[in-house]
Amino acid sequence: MSAFAPFKALVHQRCGLHLDGLAEARLFRAVASLQASTGLTDITQLLTQLSCDTALFDQFVSQLTVNETYFFREPDALDWLVNTYLPQRLTTEQPPLSIFSAGCSSGEEPYSVAMMLFERFGERAKALFTLTGGDLDHQVLAKARQAVYGGMAFRALSPAFKKRYFSPHKGRYKLHEPLRQWVTFRPFNLLNANEDSPVGPFDVILFRNVSIYFDQQTRRHIHQQLSQLLAPNGILLCGVTETLGNDLGVFELTEAQGVFYFRHAEQPAIVPETPLQPSLLAMDNMAEDSITEDSLSVAESANKQLALDNCTDVTPQHATEKEPTDSISHQLHTAHRLLNQNAFDDAATLLEVLLKQQPWSIDALVLAGLVARWQQRPQLAYEHFKRAIYVAPECWPAHFYLAELYRQGELADKPLQRKQRYAAVVRLLTTAPTSDGGLDTITPPLPPGDARFLAERYLDAVNLTLASTSTTQGVG
């Protein structure tokens, strides 16, 4: 492993990427590919070549990130942005308002915003807003500019939107030209915003599901860089499960209509807000340092996709997954990796075999439940999560995802059931703030601190629903 330490150090120095845990496998493959393409096997020579050749380094880095994204990821936040926040800003600001997607990967995020803006404002949207995407990876930027997509990129996009904004193209689908030309893409290194300035300042910066690649110190530096690009009264949006891990003192964390965002501390709120109470911001020390590379391509909970993304995305920095010690453990890690790679059928097949061998394995049951959600088999997911709770009542991930099945409409909603499950998460994590939920091999699907925070938020919402229902039923 020591032979790869210089590569880790070089990438961290230039890009800030944290390459520990599961990311090491990608590093090994990237170095092997580098050796094959250059014909060099000596580590010192490889590092020298990599340091001097910018194109080679870009190609190397492109193999180190998952670039897992899709259209309409975390739609609640995007809906608030497009239908509440931006219209309000237009009443006080002269257009165009500028929106920047930092770490845009292959473009699904800025194109999602473009579609939603077009839905809201029609052709006027192009005069009202500018859209820019920036990413370190030149290869994914090339894909973003082509705007040709297929497969899992559409998993959260409605068929109506797909039909309205895409056309068949060589077995895949291409975004309509007016929207493609509307969004500008450019190279952007989060560590060096001044050198790779995307021509700010920006009224909105989307830094969503990107901080999973960086440790806490690097995230704070990135915030300082982004603060230079953010307009004085602009906002910074992070991924739902990344929000608390990004409350680092550079910006002020604010809430409006259930959506959390950051702003310059001295600026007034643009839309009605509810200030965060200190209790909601309290995180245990492990969760404070929670974004590590054990957790690639996850981190969300406000939409149906929470299940997979939270499966591997955000874990306490010093609580990496345990090394496989036997065949069962190895198979669990393999299933976890397959889930992370969107190989849902393969993961389901492996987990089915595992559960025949170990029908009461909490790890296998939770993973199987997550896979079933992604296969759009909510009843099967329900059965797996219920069994996990039967075996281990302290399994807060199973309680959380059971509640999500109701909240997301995957099962017929039962507000009382939702309330009981979210309340169980809050109770369990109040008693044991760093609990692993009974998992023996894999890490918890999302940090305990974030799980409790989200459960409290959703518990408040379901209490309002129940109170409203009770009041309505009592009338007349």
Tab-separated table of C-alpha atoms in Angstrom:
chain	number	residue	atom	x	y	z
A	1	MET	CA	0.000	0.000	0.000
A	2	SER	CA	2.917	2.329	0.710
A	3	ALA	CA	3.814	2.360	-2.992
A	4	PHE	CA	0.535	4.172	-3.694
A	5	ALA	CA	0.952	6.800	-0.981
A	6	PRO	CA	2.781	9.255	-3.298
A	7	PHE	CA	-0.090	9.062	-5.800
A	8	LYS	CA	-2.583	9.806	-3.018
A	9	ALA	CA	-0.472	12.746	-1.875
A	10	LEU	CA	-0.167	14.186	-5.397
A	11	VAL	CA	-3.903	13.948	-6.081
A	12	HIS	CA	-4.781	15.394	-2.683
A	13	GLN	CA	-2.361	18.284	-3.164
A	14	ARG	CA	-3.696	19.229	-6.583
A	15	CYS	CA	-7.354	18.309	-6.293
A	16	GLY	CA	-8.117	17.744	-2.622
A	17	LEU	CA	-9.542	14.280	-3.321
A	18	HIS	CA	-9.487	11.943	-0.326
A	19	LEU	CA	-8.497	8.479	-1.597
A	20	ASP	CA	-8.913	6.153	1.356
A	21	GLY	CA	-11.295	3.291	1.976
A	22	LEU	CA	-13.216	2.040	-1.048
A	23	ALA	CA	-11.540	4.625	-3.290
A	24	GLU	CA	-8.253	2.749	-3.021
A	25	ALA	CA	-9.521	0.121	-5.451
A	26	ARG	CA	-10.023	2.805	-8.088
A	27	LEU	CA	-6.559	4.175	-7.343
A	28	PHE	CA	-5.017	0.753	-7.904
A	29	ARG	CA	-6.812	0.408	-11.247
A	30	ALA	CA	-5.850	3.941	-12.276
A	31	VAL	CA	-2.160	3.311	-11.542
A	32	ALA	CA	-2.280	0.026	-13.453
A	33	SER	CA	-3.871	1.820	-16.403
A	34	LEU	CA	-1.208	4.518	-16.170
A	35	GLN	CA	1.533	1.907	-16.277
A	36	ALA	CA	-0.046	0.265	-19.306
A	37	SER	CA	-0.492	3.512	-21.226
A	38	THR	CA	2.995	4.882	-20.508
A	39	GLY	CA	4.960	1.647	-20.497
A	40	LEU	CA	6.553	2.753	-17.215
A	41	THR	CA	6.638	0.496	-14.179
A	42	ASP	CA	8.980	2.476	-11.958
A	43	ILE	CA	6.941	4.458	-9.413
A	44	THR	CA	9.298	7.430	-9.389
A	45	GLN	CA	9.224	7.728	-13.168
A	46	LEU	CA	5.437	7.403	-13.196
A	47	LEU	CA	5.061	10.182	-10.622
A	48	THR	CA	7.440	12.423	-12.549
A	49	GLN	CA	5.515	11.878	-15.785
A	50	LEU	CA	2.199	12.373	-14.021
A	51	SER	CA	3.363	15.603	-12.408
A	52	CYS	CA	4.622	17.113	-15.661
A	53	ASP	CA	1.982	15.981	-18.140
A	54	THR	CA	-1.277	17.877	-17.540
A	55	ALA	CA	-3.305	15.798	-19.996
A	56	LEU	CA	-2.047	12.573	-18.452
A	57	PHE	CA	-2.897	13.813	-14.975
A	58	ASP	CA	-6.417	14.787	-16.093
A	59	GLN	CA	-6.911	11.327	-17.549
A	60	PHE	CA	-5.617	9.772	-14.325
A	61	VAL	CA	-7.942	11.814	-12.110
A	62	SER	CA	-10.961	10.972	-14.263
A	63	GLN	CA	-10.582	7.353	-13.129
A	64	LEU	CA	-10.653	8.242	-9.441
A	65	THR	CA	-14.162	9.654	-9.074
A	66	VAL	CA	-17.415	7.783	-9.494
A	67	ASN	CA	-19.280	10.607	-11.273
A	68	GLU	CA	-22.541	9.049	-10.143
A	69	THR	CA	-25.352	11.443	-10.967
A	70	TYR	CA	-28.729	11.573	-12.652
A	71	PHE	CA	-31.482	13.974	-13.629
A	72	PHE	CA	-33.677	15.513	-10.916
A	73	ARG	CA	-31.540	14.330	-8.020
A	74	GLU	CA	-33.020	15.582	-4.723
A	75	PRO	CA	-36.008	17.209	-6.456
A	76	ASP	CA	-37.403	18.908	-3.337
A	77	ALA	CA	-34.439	21.278	-3.184
A	78	LEU	CA	-34.552	21.969	-6.924
A	79	ASP	CA	-38.284	22.623	-6.790
A	80	TRP	CA	-37.806	25.149	-3.975
A	81	LEU	CA	-34.956	26.795	-5.877
A	82	VAL	CA	-36.866	27.190	-9.140
A	83	ASN	CA	-40.373	27.843	-7.905
A	84	THR	CA	-39.776	29.803	-4.698
A	85	TYR	CA	-36.302	31.224	-4.279
A	86	LEU	CA	-35.446	32.391	-7.806
A	87	PRO	CA	-38.838	34.039	-8.485
A	88	GLN	CA	-38.426	35.932	-5.207
A	89	ARG	CA	-34.921	37.020	-6.180
A	90	LEU	CA	-36.214	38.328	-9.496
A	91	THR	CA	-38.420	40.788	-7.613
A	92	THR	CA	-35.336	42.449	-6.105
A	93	GLU	CA	-32.539	41.766	-8.592
A	94	GLN	CA	-31.966	42.660	-12.221
A	95	PRO	CA	-31.671	39.612	-14.485
A	96	PRO	CA	-29.911	37.587	-15.530
A	97	LEU	CA	-29.363	35.682	-12.306
A	98	SER	CA	-26.366	33.361	-12.504
A	99	ILE	CA	-26.378	29.723	-11.408
A	100	PHE	CA	-23.231	27.623	-11.068
A	101	SER	CA	-23.064	23.843	-10.616
A	102	ALA	CA	-19.723	23.175	-8.899
A	103	GLY	CA	-18.643	19.608	-9.552
A	104	CYS	CA	-21.259	19.164	-12.265
A	105	SER	CA	-19.927	15.799	-13.500
A	106	SER	CA	-21.612	14.840	-16.795
A	107	GLY	CA	-24.116	17.673	-16.649
A	108	GLU	CA	-27.306	16.142	-15.327
A	109	GLU	CA	-27.639	18.697	-12.524
A	110	PRO	CA	-27.392	21.948	-14.525
A	111	TYR	CA	-29.526	20.449	-17.287
A	112	SER	CA	-32.154	19.482	-14.684
A	113	VAL	CA	-32.240	23.093	-13.513
A	114	ALA	CA	-32.495	24.218	-17.142
A	115	MET	CA	-35.532	22.000	-17.729
A	116	MET	CA	-37.240	23.184	-14.568
A	117	LEU	CA	-36.563	26.837	-15.351
A	118	PHE	CA	-37.941	26.344	-18.837
A	119	GLU	CA	-41.048	24.751	-17.359
A	120	ARG	CA	-41.532	27.696	-15.016
A	121	PHE	CA	-40.568	30.648	-17.237
A	122	GLY	CA	-40.743	29.325	-20.802
A	123	GLU	CA	-38.499	30.956	-23.399
A	124	ARG	CA	-37.965	33.936	-21.075
A	125	ALA	CA	-35.809	31.695	-18.881
A	126	LYS	CA	-32.814	32.110	-21.182
A	127	ALA	CA	-32.882	35.865	-20.657
A	128	LEU	CA	-33.542	35.588	-16.930
A	129	PHE	CA	-30.809	33.109	-16.003
A	130	THR	CA	-27.329	31.954	-16.974
A	131	LEU	CA	-26.286	28.374	-16.260
A	132	THR	CA	-22.704	27.202	-15.853
A	133	GLY	CA	-21.258	23.836	-14.896
A	134	GLY	CA	-17.703	23.254	-13.741
A	135	ASP	CA	-15.758	20.087	-13.031
A	136	LEU	CA	-12.185	18.942	-12.597
A	137	ASP	CA	-12.676	15.944	-14.909
A	138	HIS	CA	-12.229	16.948	-18.542
A	139	GLN	CA	-13.692	13.663	-19.779
A	140	VAL	CA	-17.020	14.098	-18.013
A	141	LEU	CA	-17.145	17.721	-19.181
A	142	ALA	CA	-16.903	16.450	-22.757
A	143	LYS	CA	-19.874	14.165	-22.055
A	144	ALA	CA	-21.777	17.071	-20.517
A	145	ARG	CA	-21.269	19.193	-23.623
A	146	GLN	CA	-22.531	16.351	-25.834
A	147	ALA	CA	-25.655	15.969	-23.646
A	148	VAL	CA	-26.293	12.383	-24.725
A	149	TYR	CA	-27.576	10.096	-21.962
A	150	GLY	CA	-29.018	6.683	-21.328
A	151	GLY	CA	-29.844	4.116	-18.689
A	152	MET	CA	-29.705	5.166	-15.073
A	153	ALA	CA	-29.358	8.884	-15.835
A	154	PHE	CA	-33.145	8.926	-16.340
A	155	ARG	CA	-34.141	6.947	-13.253
A	156	ALA	CA	-35.712	9.954	-11.509
A	157	LEU	CA	-36.920	11.808	-14.618
A	158	SER	CA	-40.588	11.537	-15.487
A	159	PRO	CA	-41.437	10.010	-18.873
A	160	ALA	CA	-43.183	13.272	-19.796
A	161	PHE	CA	-40.018	15.312	-19.250
A	162	LYS	CA	-37.923	12.775	-21.098
A	163	LYS	CA	-40.253	12.944	-24.081
A	164	ARG	CA	-40.457	16.740	-23.943
A	165	TYR	CA	-36.748	17.526	-23.719
A	166	PHE	CA	-34.915	14.573	-25.299
A	167	SER	CA	-34.816	12.890	-28.699
A	168	PRO	CA	-33.613	9.361	-29.543
A	169	HIS	CA	-29.968	9.384	-30.607
A	170	LYS	CA	-28.040	6.227	-31.584
A	171	GLY	CA	-29.703	4.027	-29.015
A	172	ARG	CA	-29.602	6.734	-26.332
A	173	TYR	CA	-31.224	10.138	-25.859
A	174	LYS	CA	-29.930	13.618	-26.654
A	175	LEU	CA	-31.041	16.803	-24.946
A	176	HIS	CA	-32.735	19.279	-27.254
A	177	GLU	CA	-30.296	21.753	-28.731
A	178	PRO	CA	-31.692	24.996	-27.228
A	179	LEU	CA	-31.194	23.675	-23.697
A	180	ARG	CA	-27.818	22.157	-24.502
A	181	GLN	CA	-26.527	25.464	-25.817
A	182	TRP	CA	-27.948	27.351	-22.848
A	183	VAL	CA	-25.627	25.644	-20.336
A	184	THR	CA	-21.914	26.478	-20.446
A	185	PHE	CA	-19.322	24.012	-19.163
A	186	ARG	CA	-15.746	24.745	-18.182
A	187	PRO	CA	-12.898	23.129	-16.214
A	188	PHE	CA	-13.008	24.003	-12.534
A	189	ASN	CA	-10.786	22.943	-9.641
A	190	LEU	CA	-12.549	23.490	-6.342
A	191	LEU	CA	-9.224	24.061	-4.611
A	192	ASN	CA	-8.201	26.890	-6.934
A	193	ALA	CA	-11.282	28.966	-7.667
A	194	ASN	CA	-9.167	32.024	-8.471
A	195	GLU	CA	-7.091	30.235	-11.102
A	196	ASP	CA	-10.051	28.488	-12.705
A	197	SER	CA	-12.599	31.225	-12.155
A	198	PRO	CA	-15.911	30.428	-13.892
A	199	VAL	CA	-16.614	34.182	-14.130
A	200	GLY	CA	-18.671	34.817	-11.028
A	201	PRO	CA	-20.040	36.096	-8.814
A	202	PHE	CA	-22.968	33.698	-8.822
A	203	ASP	CA	-26.397	34.153	-7.301
A	204	VAL	CA	-26.689	30.406	-6.699
A	205	ILE	CA	-23.915	27.837	-6.328
A	206	LEU	CA	-24.898	24.167	-6.294
A	207	PHE	CA	-22.302	22.144	-4.390
A	208	ARG	CA	-24.399	19.027	-4.043
A	209	ASN	CA	-23.174	15.485	-3.477
A	210	VAL	CA	-19.603	16.571	-4.177
A	211	SER	CA	-18.110	17.077	-0.721
A	212	ILE	CA	-18.120	13.311	-0.191
A	213	TYR	CA	-14.721	13.290	-1.900
A	214	PHE	CA	-13.054	15.650	0.597
A	215	ASP	CA	-12.016	15.600	4.232
A	216	GLN	CA	-13.214	18.292	6.623
A	217	GLN	CA	-10.157	20.541	6.304
A	218	THR	CA	-10.376	20.455	2.510
A	219	ARG	CA	-14.113	21.146	2.597
A	220	ARG	CA	-13.513	24.253	4.699
A	221	HIS	CA	-10.902	25.453	2.181
A	222	ILE	CA	-13.367	24.800	-0.652
A	223	HIS	CA	-16.019	26.841	1.147
A	224	GLN	CA	-13.564	29.710	1.425
A	225	GLN	CA	-12.936	29.437	-2.307
A	226	LEU	CA	-16.640	29.297	-3.128
A	227	SER	CA	-17.352	32.274	-0.874
A	228	GLN	CA	-15.293	34.379	-3.299
A	229	LEU	CA	-17.536	33.259	-6.163
A	230	LEU	CA	-20.840	33.694	-4.322
A	231	ALA	CA	-22.636	37.017	-4.787
A	232	PRO	CA	-23.084	39.029	-1.561
A	233	ASN	CA	-26.716	37.940	-1.265
A	234	GLY	CA	-26.353	34.601	-3.041
A	235	ILE	CA	-26.905	31.116	-1.649
A	236	LEU	CA	-24.971	27.840	-1.616
A	237	LEU	CA	-26.945	24.583	-1.794
A	238	CYS	CA	-25.383	21.302	-0.652
A	239	GLY	CA	-26.761	17.782	-0.847
A	240	VAL	CA	-29.363	16.923	1.768
A	241	THR	CA	-27.231	14.519	3.813
A	242	GLU	CA	-24.139	16.672	3.312
A	243	THR	CA	-25.628	19.800	4.853
A	244	LEU	CA	-24.488	19.307	8.440
A	245	GLY	CA	-21.049	18.107	7.344
A	246	ASN	CA	-20.665	21.389	5.455
A	247	ASP	CA	-21.609	23.673	8.347
A	248	LEU	CA	-17.996	24.695	8.877
A	249	GLY	CA	-18.237	28.309	9.956
A	250	VAL	CA	-17.523	29.873	6.570
A	251	PHE	CA	-21.200	30.399	5.733
A	252	GLU	CA	-24.354	30.709	7.795
A	253	LEU	CA	-26.749	27.774	7.617
A	254	THR	CA	-30.371	28.799	7.047
A	255	GLU	CA	-33.658	26.976	6.517
A	256	ALA	CA	-36.610	27.961	4.356
A	257	GLN	CA	-39.681	25.794	3.765
A	258	GLY	CA	-37.803	22.663	4.764
A	259	VAL	CA	-34.799	23.341	2.504
A	260	PHE	CA	-31.421	24.131	4.051
A	261	TYR	CA	-28.918	26.416	2.364
A	262	PHE	CA	-25.849	28.505	3.154
A	263	ARG	CA	-25.343	32.238	2.740
A	264	HIS	CA	-22.872	34.926	3.725
A	265	ALA	CA	-23.432	35.509	7.425
A	266	GLU	CA	-24.022	39.246	7.149
A	267	GLN	CA	-26.758	38.961	4.520
A	268	PRO	CA	-30.497	39.011	5.273
A	269	ALA	CA	-32.651	36.135	4.160
A	270	ILE	CA	-34.272	36.465	0.738
A	271	VAL	CA	-37.244	34.247	1.509
A	272	PRO	CA	-39.103	33.528	4.770
A	273	GLU	CA	-36.983	31.270	6.900
A	274	THR	CA	-36.871	29.349	10.117
A	275	PRO	CA	-33.524	29.782	11.909
A	276	LEU	CA	-31.924	26.520	12.944
A	277	GLN	CA	-32.000	25.718	16.620
A	278	PRO	CA	-28.676	24.654	18.158
A	279	SER	CA	-30.096	21.233	18.973
A	280	LEU	CA	-30.614	20.486	15.277
A	281	LEU	CA	-27.039	21.371	14.522
A	282	ALA	CA	-25.577	19.201	17.266
A	283	MET	CA	-23.551	16.335	15.826
A	284	ASP	CA	-21.327	13.846	17.503
A	285	ASN	CA	-17.604	14.184	16.851
A	286	MET	CA	-17.590	11.286	14.449
A	287	ALA	CA	-20.358	12.771	12.291
A	288	GLU	CA	-18.641	16.176	12.297
A	289	ASP	CA	-15.789	14.587	10.350
A	290	SER	CA	-18.153	12.418	8.396
A	291	ILE	CA	-17.323	12.863	4.723
A	292	THR	CA	-14.789	10.269	3.675
A	293	GLU	CA	-14.042	8.298	0.560
A	294	ASP	CA	-15.629	5.164	2.025
A	295	SER	CA	-18.718	6.890	0.866
A	296	LEU	CA	-18.636	7.506	-2.835
A	297	SER	CA	-21.672	8.428	-4.844
A	298	VAL	CA	-24.265	8.606	-2.086
A	299	ALA	CA	-25.629	11.300	0.164
A	300	GLU	CA	-29.184	12.104	-0.262
A	301	SER	CA	-32.428	11.504	1.508
A	302	ALA	CA	-35.004	13.931	0.207
A	303	ASN	CA	-36.001	11.748	-2.725
A	304	LYS	CA	-36.513	8.162	-3.683
A	305	GLN	CA	-32.840	7.781	-4.549
A	306	LEU	CA	-31.770	8.186	-0.940
A	307	ALA	CA	-31.614	4.432	-0.605
A	308	LEU	CA	-28.653	3.799	-2.873
A	309	ASP	CA	-26.863	7.088	-2.427
A	310	ASN	CA	-26.870	6.878	1.307
A	311	CYS	CA	-25.716	3.296	1.118
A	312	THR	CA	-22.068	4.218	0.695
A	313	ASP	CA	-21.730	7.941	0.641
A	314	VAL	CA	-21.096	9.503	3.982
A	315	THR	CA	-19.403	7.690	6.855
A	316	PRO	CA	-17.505	8.754	9.939
A	317	GLN	CA	-13.938	9.483	8.916
A	318	HIS	CA	-12.374	7.038	11.354
A	319	ALA	CA	-14.997	4.321	10.964
A	320	THR	CA	-14.182	2.746	7.625
A	321	GLU	CA	-15.743	-0.545	6.677
A	322	LYS	CA	-14.250	-3.587	8.295
A	323	GLU	CA	-11.971	-5.699	6.152
A	324	PRO	CA	-13.561	-8.957	4.997
A	325	THR	CA	-12.565	-11.781	7.312
A	326	ASP	CA	-14.538	-14.656	5.804
A	327	SER	CA	-16.576	-15.559	2.753
A	328	ILE	CA	-19.825	-14.090	4.125
A	329	SER	CA	-18.132	-10.811	4.939
A	330	HIS	CA	-16.463	-10.753	1.528
A	331	GLN	CA	-19.783	-11.358	-0.206
A	332	LEU	CA	-21.398	-8.557	1.759
A	333	HIS	CA	-18.675	-6.167	0.645
A	334	THR	CA	-19.131	-7.376	-2.927
A	335	ALA	CA	-22.901	-6.809	-2.758
A	336	HIS	CA	-22.277	-3.373	-1.296
A	337	ARG	CA	-19.946	-2.531	-4.163
A	338	LEU	CA	-22.403	-3.828	-6.780
A	339	LEU	CA	-25.108	-1.645	-5.268
A	340	ASN	CA	-22.792	1.340	-5.467
A	341	GLN	CA	-22.141	0.543	-9.137
A	342	ASN	CA	-25.883	0.371	-9.957
A	343	ALA	CA	-25.572	-3.356	-10.725
A	344	PHE	CA	-28.854	-3.979	-8.934
A	345	ASP	CA	-29.711	-7.347	-10.482
A	346	ASP	CA	-26.276	-8.754	-9.679
A	347	ALA	CA	-26.479	-7.374	-6.144
A	348	ALA	CA	-29.957	-8.869	-5.684
A	349	THR	CA	-28.796	-12.279	-6.905
A	350	LEU	CA	-25.833	-12.304	-4.543
A	351	LEU	CA	-27.924	-11.142	-1.597
A	352	GLU	CA	-30.538	-13.786	-2.278
A	353	VAL	CA	-27.844	-16.446	-1.920
A	354	LEU	CA	-26.479	-14.750	1.186
A	355	LEU	CA	-29.880	-14.646	2.853
A	356	LYS	CA	-30.360	-18.355	2.223
A	357	GLN	CA	-27.113	-18.945	4.097
A	358	GLN	CA	-27.676	-16.272	6.744
A	359	PRO	CA	-31.422	-15.446	6.791
A	360	TRP	CA	-31.015	-13.199	9.838
A	361	SER	CA	-27.991	-11.180	8.693
A	362	ILE	CA	-28.783	-7.519	9.454
A	363	ASP	CA	-26.257	-6.321	6.865
A	364	ALA	CA	-27.726	-8.517	4.128
A	365	LEU	CA	-31.300	-7.559	4.989
A	366	VAL	CA	-30.589	-3.829	4.906
A	367	LEU	CA	-28.675	-4.114	1.623
A	368	ALA	CA	-31.421	-6.279	0.128
A	369	GLY	CA	-34.015	-3.720	1.162
A	370	LEU	CA	-32.065	-0.930	-0.529
A	371	VAL	CA	-31.631	-2.980	-3.690
A	372	ALA	CA	-35.348	-3.781	-3.774
A	373	ARG	CA	-36.204	-0.071	-3.580
A	374	TRP	CA	-34.000	0.626	-6.569
A	375	GLN	CA	-35.633	-2.224	-8.444
A	376	GLN	CA	-38.986	-0.566	-7.686
A	377	ARG	CA	-40.122	-3.482	-5.537
A	378	PRO	CA	-41.298	-1.597	-2.441
A	379	GLN	CA	-43.200	-4.509	-0.907
A	380	LEU	CA	-40.066	-6.661	-1.001
A	381	ALA	CA	-38.052	-3.781	0.463
A	382	TYR	CA	-40.672	-3.485	3.213
A	383	GLU	CA	-40.307	-7.189	4.049
A	384	HIS	CA	-36.518	-6.984	4.274
A	385	PHE	CA	-36.554	-3.903	6.503
A	386	LYS	CA	-39.281	-5.376	8.741
A	387	ARG	CA	-37.254	-8.559	9.186
A	388	ALA	CA	-34.162	-6.530	10.040
A	389	ILE	CA	-36.121	-4.725	12.775
A	390	TYR	CA	-37.473	-8.046	14.062
A	391	VAL	CA	-33.935	-9.393	14.395
A	392	ALA	CA	-32.416	-6.165	15.696
A	393	PRO	CA	-34.904	-3.591	17.022
A	394	GLU	CA	-31.988	-1.157	17.323
A	395	CYS	CA	-31.476	-1.181	13.518
A	396	TRP	CA	-32.236	2.492	12.939
A	397	PRO	CA	-31.413	2.315	9.184
A	398	ALA	CA	-34.271	-0.172	8.716
A	399	HIS	CA	-36.648	2.075	10.692
A	400	PHE	CA	-35.569	5.059	8.618
A	401	TYR	CA	-36.025	3.411	5.231
A	402	LEU	CA	-39.357	1.882	6.221
A	403	ALA	CA	-40.578	5.385	6.963
A	404	GLU	CA	-39.198	6.531	3.620
A	405	LEU	CA	-41.246	3.902	1.773
A	406	TYR	CA	-44.359	5.605	3.137
A	407	ARG	CA	-43.144	9.189	2.792
A	408	GLN	CA	-42.043	8.746	-0.807
A	409	GLY	CA	-45.332	7.123	-1.815
A	410	GLU	CA	-43.752	3.795	-2.699
A	411	LEU	CA	-46.220	2.194	-0.326
A	412	ALA	CA	-49.667	3.539	0.491
A	413	ASP	CA	-48.969	6.220	3.052
A	414	LYS	CA	-49.645	5.447	6.710
A	415	PRO	CA	-48.817	8.598	8.690
A	416	LEU	CA	-48.909	6.781	12.021
A	417	GLN	CA	-46.439	4.194	10.729
A	418	ARG	CA	-44.214	6.961	9.417
A	419	LYS	CA	-44.350	8.687	12.781
A	420	GLN	CA	-43.463	5.518	14.678
A	421	ARG	CA	-40.473	4.747	12.455
A	422	TYR	CA	-38.995	8.255	12.461
A	423	ALA	CA	-39.597	8.460	16.203
A	424	ALA	CA	-37.707	5.189	16.624
A	425	VAL	CA	-34.734	6.636	14.727
A	426	VAL	CA	-34.709	9.731	16.936
A	427	ARG	CA	-35.045	7.674	20.113
A	428	LEU	CA	-32.308	5.204	19.187
A	429	LEU	CA	-29.836	7.845	18.079
A	430	THR	CA	-30.562	10.063	21.064
A	431	THR	CA	-29.668	7.161	23.330
A	432	ALA	CA	-26.628	6.083	21.283
A	433	PRO	CA	-25.577	8.924	18.948
A	434	THR	CA	-22.869	6.889	17.154
A	435	SER	CA	-24.790	3.619	16.889
A	436	ASP	CA	-24.054	1.414	13.879
A	437	GLY	CA	-27.633	0.159	13.933
A	438	GLY	CA	-26.642	-3.451	14.502
A	439	LEU	CA	-24.612	-3.691	11.301
A	440	ASP	CA	-21.568	-5.949	11.604
A	441	THR	CA	-19.761	-5.561	8.288
A	442	ILE	CA	-20.916	-2.616	6.199
A	443	THR	CA	-21.009	0.946	7.450
A	444	PRO	CA	-24.375	2.552	8.249
A	445	PRO	CA	-26.143	3.773	5.099
A	446	LEU	CA	-25.901	7.394	6.274
A	447	PRO	CA	-24.205	9.075	9.244
A	448	PRO	CA	-26.104	8.714	12.509
A	449	GLY	CA	-26.064	12.478	13.022
A	450	ASP	CA	-27.646	13.113	9.634
A	451	ALA	CA	-30.167	10.294	10.126
A	452	ARG	CA	-31.342	11.790	13.395
A	453	PHE	CA	-31.485	15.285	11.896
A	454	LEU	CA	-33.589	14.124	8.932
A	455	ALA	CA	-35.813	11.947	11.094
A	456	GLU	CA	-36.541	14.932	13.346
A	457	ARG	CA	-37.387	17.035	10.306
A	458	TYR	CA	-39.731	14.434	8.823
A	459	LEU	CA	-41.222	13.668	12.221
A	460	ASP	CA	-42.245	17.305	12.562
A	461	ALA	CA	-43.833	17.147	9.107
A	462	VAL	CA	-45.849	13.997	9.831
A	463	ASN	CA	-46.998	15.454	13.161
A	464	LEU	CA	-48.365	18.446	11.256
A	465	THR	CA	-50.113	16.093	8.843
A	466	LEU	CA	-51.689	14.125	11.671
A	467	ALA	CA	-52.753	17.301	13.481
A	468	SER	CA	-54.309	18.669	10.307
A	469	THR	CA	-56.149	15.411	9.672
A	470	SER	CA	-57.429	15.353	13.243
A	471	THR	CA	-58.667	18.935	12.994
A	472	THR	CA	-60.384	18.292	9.674
A	473	GLN	CA	-62.099	15.180	10.968
A	474	GLY	CA	-63.295	17.103	14.012
A	475	VAL	CA	-65.006	19.809	11.964
A	476	GLY	CA	-68.783	19.413	11.633
